[in-house]
Amino acid sequence: MRFSSNAKPYVLLVIAGTVLLLGYVYFSFFSESLNRRTDVVSVTPWLAPIVWEGTFDPVLIDKIYKPMNLTIATTVFAVGKYVRFLQDFLETAEKHFMVGFHVRYYVFTDRPHDVPSVNMFQGRHLSVIQVPGSNRWQEISARRMEFIQTTIERQIRREADYIFCLDVDSKFHARWGSESLGRLVAVIHPGYYEQSRDRFPYERRLASTAYIPMDEGDYYYGGAMIGGFVEDVYTLTKVCRTRFEEDAGNSIEAAWQEESHLNRYLLDNKPSKVLSPEYLWQDIKAKTKQVKVIRFSAVIKNNAEVRPNV
Amino acid sequence: MSFSSNVKQLVLLLIVGIFLLLGYVHYSFFNERLNGVWFEASNRDIPVDEDQRNTRLLYKQPSVLVGRTDVMAVTPWLAPIIWEGTFDPDLIDIIYKSMNLTIATTVFAVGKYVRFLRDFLETAEKHFMVDFNVRYYVFTDRPDDVPSVNMSQGRHLSVIQVPGSNRWQEISARRMEIIQTAIERQISREADYIFCLDVDSKFHARWGAESLGRLVAVIHPWFYQATRDHFTYERRPASTAYIPMDEGDYYYAGAVFGGFVEDVYTLAKVCRNQLEEDARNSIEAAWQEESHLNRYLLYNKPSKLLSPEYQWDDTKTKTNEVKVIRFSTVIKNYAEIRPNV
């Protein structure tokens, strides 16, 4: 008798504790589904949004941007053997990229006959622009700034409002929509978003125009994605191209070519919107807790096989 | 014997539970302070040097994973919501100061409300857009009662005469029309950004360039925890300010709105027109121009939102989320200062 009345309050306490615990678990679960991300930062210290799943309402965003009747230019370089990536890139883009918007693809290639014919939705077009090949992949990569700059001057600025410059060796897997639109948009590189800035592969030699000291830097941005107003991206490509050529004149090539120059530029000219690594993943990378959606990802490839050089 | 081993187990369980709870509480506390540490520990080292390459701005590395977890820092349409801890004030200032901007600030001090001007202006000089070019536009029916307040370099005050009224609702509602006119006549040539503020308030902490954007509104301090069906929107379909119970993003306070002069001009014009249409139909919205403001901002979403730090109420007790009070309406005796009830 005394035994059971002593045990009772403890049992009640345990039950109360369990109920509280369950309530907490349920609530934090429920909060997540309310689209509230507490595991990532959704705005930079200069108040540019960082776009993660759960931070935006896709229906609302589309309702805001669609009436603006915008055209989104999308540049992609498929030089040498890289033409093989075009089919998947374009087909998955048709499924996921800026669906419902006017899109103009600009495919830069030295093999125009190898550009696949892909079914495009209403309001979406593709232009092929011939560029020279090279026997150095670093050069192909670095000359992109120059080609983008020139093509904006000649054509894109009359044909589009926004522009995205993407790497071709990737596929879209989920929505990449108007939440990515902004004046100057960059993406956080998937390999470095948890690193401290002294580990970013910035160019570290003072002699280069892309130099960033060890105690500076916001994020490590991926060179595989640059976006924004045509005008703002034009300025970026012009500056990066000029700096790249200045380096070349001093016989120096930045650690990651135009990606190094991009990072330098964006340190001084902060992006107005930053995309999370959802927008630039790598198939070789294991999924992480924070990246709940993979929207665009570099495919696994044999670099030795597709590149003209090591 | 079997009795005491049962109890022992339960006691142990309880102790473990308490430990876990304490650990959780401490962790969430610590998380909050982590943000404070991030701030306080930032270096500010900006050597003056002509060579741009040598002009370095040093600050702690922005985090991708650790930030404020107790508030939303971005709206569903990706407009930032400004809270302490979401921005770096020095970095923001560096970005905006180089643009050589002028910020217009309108304030209405009609009838007995002139008495609030001194505190408003003196505290603004201490906290509002410090080191920026600021032009105050004081709208009053009593220009002689406008106090003379010492202004810092680059800050000026213009007095604009407006008629009084024996209805405070009318004074409040006519602000849109007067702001529209003043922008047309004067402000459009003299400023880049504009803020329209209530005069019966004081600044208590930094209100800086983090608040600049194309179209900026503030979340009302009394409604930021309420559900939208409790917002005091105008609920009669007969009014042009009508918002149905299942619509609405936030309840914005009429005491603060701002943005590009051009965008605020459009807002003022539309709200004025809607106020006048309502008047023609003999209807006055529940909270006058605040109701029309909310309607406008539902359809023209702000590009930046200010948290209730930027519009507090001295009569409200402090809450957990609002860690800084930057601008707050003072306690006042309505019966004594308003021309009518």
JSON list of N, CA and C in Angstrom, two decimals, chain A residues 78-113:
[
{"chain": "A", "resi": 78, "resn": "ALA", "atom": "N", "xyz": [29.89, 24.06, -74.39]},
{"chain": "A", "resi": 78, "resn": "ALA", "atom": "CA", "xyz": [30.04, 22.63, -74.69]},
{"chain": "A", "resi": 78, "resn": "ALA", "atom": "C", "xyz": [31.13, 22.52, -75.75]},
{"chain": "A", "resi": 79, "resn": "VAL", "atom": "N", "xyz": [32.36, 22.57, -75.29]},
{"chain": "A", "resi": 79, "resn": "VAL", "atom": "CA", "xyz": [33.51, 22.60, -76.19]},
{"chain": "A", "resi": 79, "resn": "VAL", "atom": "C", "xyz": [34.19, 21.24, -76.18]},
{"chain": "A", "resi": 80, "resn": "GLY", "atom": "N", "xyz": [34.62, 20.77, -77.36]},
{"chain": "A", "resi": 80, "resn": "GLY", "atom": "CA", "xyz": [35.27, 19.46, -77.46]},
{"chain": "A", "resi": 80, "resn": "GLY", "atom": "C", "xyz": [34.28, 18.38, -77.06]},
{"chain": "A", "resi": 81, "resn": "LYS", "atom": "N", "xyz": [34.77, 17.43, -76.26]},
{"chain": "A", "resi": 81, "resn": "LYS", "atom": "CA", "xyz": [33.93, 16.28, -75.89]},
{"chain": "A", "resi": 81, "resn": "LYS", "atom": "C", "xyz": [32.78, 16.66, -74.98]},
{"chain": "A", "resi": 82, "resn": "TYR", "atom": "N", "xyz": [32.79, 17.88, -74.47]},
{"chain": "A", "resi": 82, "resn": "TYR", "atom": "CA", "xyz": [31.72, 18.29, -73.54]},
{"chain": "A", "resi": 82, "resn": "TYR", "atom": "C", "xyz": [30.36, 18.38, -74.20]},
{"chain": "A", "resi": 83, "resn": "VAL", "atom": "N", "xyz": [30.33, 18.30, -75.54]},
{"chain": "A", "resi": 83, "resn": "VAL", "atom": "CA", "xyz": [29.04, 18.31, -76.21]},
{"chain": "A", "resi": 83, "resn": "VAL", "atom": "C", "xyz": [28.16, 17.15, -75.74]},
{"chain": "A", "resi": 84, "resn": "ARG", "atom": "N", "xyz": [28.81, 16.09, -75.26]},
{"chain": "A", "resi": 84, "resn": "ARG", "atom": "CA", "xyz": [28.04, 14.91, -74.86]},
{"chain": "A", "resi": 84, "resn": "ARG", "atom": "C", "xyz": [27.12, 15.19, -73.69]},
{"chain": "A", "resi": 85, "resn": "PHE", "atom": "N", "xyz": [27.40, 16.28, -72.94]},
{"chain": "A", "resi": 85, "resn": "PHE", "atom": "CA", "xyz": [26.58, 16.58, -71.76]},
{"chain": "A", "resi": 85, "resn": "PHE", "atom": "C", "xyz": [25.32, 17.38, -72.11]},
{"chain": "A", "resi": 86, "resn": "LEU", "atom": "N", "xyz": [25.28, 17.86, -73.35]},
{"chain": "A", "resi": 86, "resn": "LEU", "atom": "CA", "xyz": [24.20, 18.78, -73.71]},
{"chain": "A", "resi": 86, "resn": "LEU", "atom": "C", "xyz": [22.81, 18.16, -73.62]},
{"chain": "A", "resi": 87, "resn": "GLN", "atom": "N", "xyz": [22.67, 16.94, -74.11]},
{"chain": "A", "resi": 87, "resn": "GLN", "atom": "CA", "xyz": [21.35, 16.31, -74.15]},
{"chain": "A", "resi": 87, "resn": "GLN", "atom": "C", "xyz": [20.71, 16.30, -72.77]},
{"chain": "A", "resi": 88, "resn": "ASP", "atom": "N", "xyz": [21.44, 15.75, -71.80]},
{"chain": "A", "resi": 88, "resn": "ASP", "atom": "CA", "xyz": [20.89, 15.66, -70.45]},
{"chain": "A", "resi": 88, "resn": "ASP", "atom": "C", "xyz": [20.67, 17.05, -69.85]},
{"chain": "A", "resi": 89, "resn": "PHE", "atom": "N", "xyz": [21.63, 17.94, -70.08]},
{"chain": "A", "resi": 89, "resn": "PHE", "atom": "CA", "xyz": [21.49, 19.29, -69.53]},
{"chain": "A", "resi": 89, "resn": "PHE", "atom": "C", "xyz": [20.20, 19.92, -70.03]},
{"chain": "A", "resi": 90, "resn": "LEU", "atom": "N", "xyz": [20.01, 19.88, -71.34]},
{"chain": "A", "resi": 90, "resn": "LEU", "atom": "CA", "xyz": [18.86, 20.56, -71.92]},
{"chain": "A", "resi": 90, "resn": "LEU", "atom": "C", "xyz": [17.54, 19.85, -71.57]},
{"chain": "A", "resi": 91, "resn": "GLU", "atom": "N", "xyz": [17.56, 18.54, -71.60]},
{"chain": "A", "resi": 91, "resn": "GLU", "atom": "CA", "xyz": [16.31, 17.82, -71.31]},
{"chain": "A", "resi": 91, "resn": "GLU", "atom": "C", "xyz": [15.86, 18.06, -69.87]},
{"chain": "A", "resi": 92, "resn": "THR", "atom": "N", "xyz": [16.82, 18.01, -68.94]},
{"chain": "A", "resi": 92, "resn": "THR", "atom": "CA", "xyz": [16.43, 18.23, -67.54]},
{"chain": "A", "resi": 92, "resn": "THR", "atom": "C", "xyz": [16.11, 19.71, -67.29]},
{"chain": "A", "resi": 93, "resn": "ALA", "atom": "N", "xyz": [16.75, 20.60, -68.04]},
{"chain": "A", "resi": 93, "resn": "ALA", "atom": "CA", "xyz": [16.41, 22.02, -67.91]},
{"chain": "A", "resi": 93, "resn": "ALA", "atom": "C", "xyz": [14.97, 22.25, -68.33]},
{"chain": "A", "resi": 94, "resn": "GLU", "atom": "N", "xyz": [14.55, 21.58, -69.39]},
{"chain": "A", "resi": 94, "resn": "GLU", "atom": "CA", "xyz": [13.18, 21.74, -69.84]},
{"chain": "A", "resi": 94, "resn": "GLU", "atom": "C", "xyz": [12.19, 21.29, -68.77]},
{"chain": "A", "resi": 95, "resn": "LYS", "atom": "N", "xyz": [12.62, 20.35, -67.96]},
{"chain": "A", "resi": 95, "resn": "LYS", "atom": "CA", "xyz": [11.72, 19.83, -66.91]},
{"chain": "A", "resi": 95, "resn": "LYS", "atom": "C", "xyz": [11.71, 20.71, -65.67]},
{"chain": "A", "resi": 96, "resn": "HIS", "atom": "N", "xyz": [12.85, 21.32, -65.34]},
{"chain": "A", "resi": 96, "resn": "HIS", "atom": "CA", "xyz": [12.98, 21.93, -64.01]},
{"chain": "A", "resi": 96, "resn": "HIS", "atom": "C", "xyz": [13.36, 23.40, -63.98]},
{"chain": "A", "resi": 97, "resn": "PHE", "atom": "N", "xyz": [14.00, 23.90, -65.05]},
{"chain": "A", "resi": 97, "resn": "PHE", "atom": "CA", "xyz": [14.61, 25.23, -65.00]},
{"chain": "A", "resi": 97, "resn": "PHE", "atom": "C", "xyz": [13.68, 26.29, -65.53]},
{"chain": "A", "resi": 98, "resn": "MET", "atom": "N", "xyz": [13.30, 27.23, -64.62]},
{"chain": "A", "resi": 98, "resn": "MET", "atom": "CA", "xyz": [12.46, 28.35, -65.02]},
{"chain": "A", "resi": 98, "resn": "MET", "atom": "C", "xyz": [11.23, 27.92, -65.83]},
{"chain": "A", "resi": 99, "resn": "VAL", "atom": "N", "xyz": [10.58, 26.91, -65.32]},
{"chain": "A", "resi": 99, "resn": "VAL", "atom": "CA", "xyz": [9.40, 26.39, -66.02]},
{"chain": "A", "resi": 99, "resn": "VAL", "atom": "C", "xyz": [8.31, 27.46, -66.08]},
{"chain": "A", "resi": 100, "resn": "GLY", "atom": "N", "xyz": [7.74, 27.63, -67.26]},
{"chain": "A", "resi": 100, "resn": "GLY", "atom": "CA", "xyz": [6.70, 28.64, -67.42]},
{"chain": "A", "resi": 100, "resn": "GLY", "atom": "C", "xyz": [7.23, 30.02, -67.77]},
{"chain": "A", "resi": 101, "resn": "PHE", "atom": "N", "xyz": [8.55, 30.14, -67.89]},
{"chain": "A", "resi": 101, "resn": "PHE", "atom": "CA", "xyz": [9.14, 31.43, -68.26]},
{"chain": "A", "resi": 101, "resn": "PHE", "atom": "C", "xyz": [9.72, 31.36, -69.67]},
{"chain": "A", "resi": 102, "resn": "HIS", "atom": "N", "xyz": [9.98, 32.54, -70.26]},
{"chain": "A", "resi": 102, "resn": "HIS", "atom": "CA", "xyz": [10.69, 32.57, -71.54]},
{"chain": "A", "resi": 102, "resn": "HIS", "atom": "C", "xyz": [12.16, 32.33, -71.27]},
{"chain": "A", "resi": 103, "resn": "VAL", "atom": "N", "xyz": [12.72, 31.33, -71.93]},
{"chain": "A", "resi": 103, "resn": "VAL", "atom": "CA", "xyz": [14.13, 31.00, -71.74]},
{"chain": "A", "resi": 103, "resn": "VAL", "atom": "C", "xyz": [14.82, 30.96, -73.09]},
{"chain": "A", "resi": 104, "resn": "ARG", "atom": "N", "xyz": [16.01, 31.58, -73.16]},
{"chain": "A", "resi": 104, "resn": "ARG", "atom": "CA", "xyz": [16.83, 31.48, -74.37]},
{"chain": "A", "resi": 104, "resn": "ARG", "atom": "C", "xyz": [18.15, 30.83, -73.98]},
{"chain": "A", "resi": 105, "resn": "TYR", "atom": "N", "xyz": [18.38, 29.64, -74.51]},
{"chain": "A", "resi": 105, "resn": "TYR", "atom": "CA", "xyz": [19.66, 28.98, -74.29]},
{"chain": "A", "resi": 105, "resn": "TYR", "atom": "C", "xyz": [20.66, 29.49, -75.32]},
{"chain": "A", "resi": 106, "resn": "TYR", "atom": "N", "xyz": [21.88, 29.75, -74.87]},
{"chain": "A", "resi": 106, "resn": "TYR", "atom": "CA", "xyz": [22.98, 30.11, -75.78]},
{"chain": "A", "resi": 106, "resn": "TYR", "atom": "C", "xyz": [24.05, 29.04, -75.58]},
{"chain": "A", "resi": 107, "resn": "VAL", "atom": "N", "xyz": [24.18, 28.18, -76.59]},
{"chain": "A", "resi": 107, "resn": "VAL", "atom": "CA", "xyz": [25.13, 27.07, -76.49]},
{"chain": "A", "resi": 107, "resn": "VAL", "atom": "C", "xyz": [26.39, 27.46, -77.25]},
{"chain": "A", "resi": 108, "resn": "PHE", "atom": "N", "xyz": [27.49, 27.59, -76.51]},
{"chain": "A", "resi": 108, "resn": "PHE", "atom": "CA", "xyz": [28.78, 27.93, -77.11]},
{"chain": "A", "resi": 108, "resn": "PHE", "atom": "C", "xyz": [29.53, 26.64, -77.37]},
{"chain": "A", "resi": 109, "resn": "THR", "atom": "N", "xyz": [29.88, 26.41, -78.63]},
{"chain": "A", "resi": 109, "resn": "THR", "atom": "CA", "xyz": [30.53, 25.14, -78.95]},
{"chain": "A", "resi": 109, "resn": "THR", "atom": "C", "xyz": [31.44, 25.28, -80.16]},
{"chain": "A", "resi": 110, "resn": "ASP", "atom": "N", "xyz": [32.42, 24.37, -80.25]},
{"chain": "A", "resi": 110, "resn": "ASP", "atom": "CA", "xyz": [33.25, 24.31, -81.46]},
{"chain": "A", "resi": 110, "resn": "ASP", "atom": "C", "xyz": [32.74, 23.19, -82.37]},
{"chain": "A", "resi": 111, "resn": "ARG", "atom": "N", "xyz": [31.64, 22.54, -81.95]},
{"chain": "A", "resi": 111, "resn": "ARG", "atom": "CA", "xyz": [31.07, 21.43, -82.73]},
{"chain": "A", "resi": 111, "resn": "ARG", "atom": "C", "xyz": [29.57, 21.62, -82.91]},
{"chain": "A", "resi": 112, "resn": "PRO", "atom": "N", "xyz": [29.19, 22.64, -83.66]},
{"chain": "A", "resi": 112, "resn": "PRO", "atom": "CA", "xyz": [27.75, 22.95, -83.78]},
{"chain": "A", "resi": 112, "resn": "PRO", "atom": "C", "xyz": [26.91, 21.77, -84.29]},
{"chain": "A", "resi": 113, "resn": "HIS", "atom": "N", "xyz": [27.54, 20.87, -85.06]},
{"chain": "A", "resi": 113, "resn": "HIS", "atom": "CA", "xyz": [26.74, 19.77, -85.59]},
{"chain": "A", "resi": 113, "resn": "HIS", "atom": "C", "xyz": [26.43, 18.71, -84.54]}
]
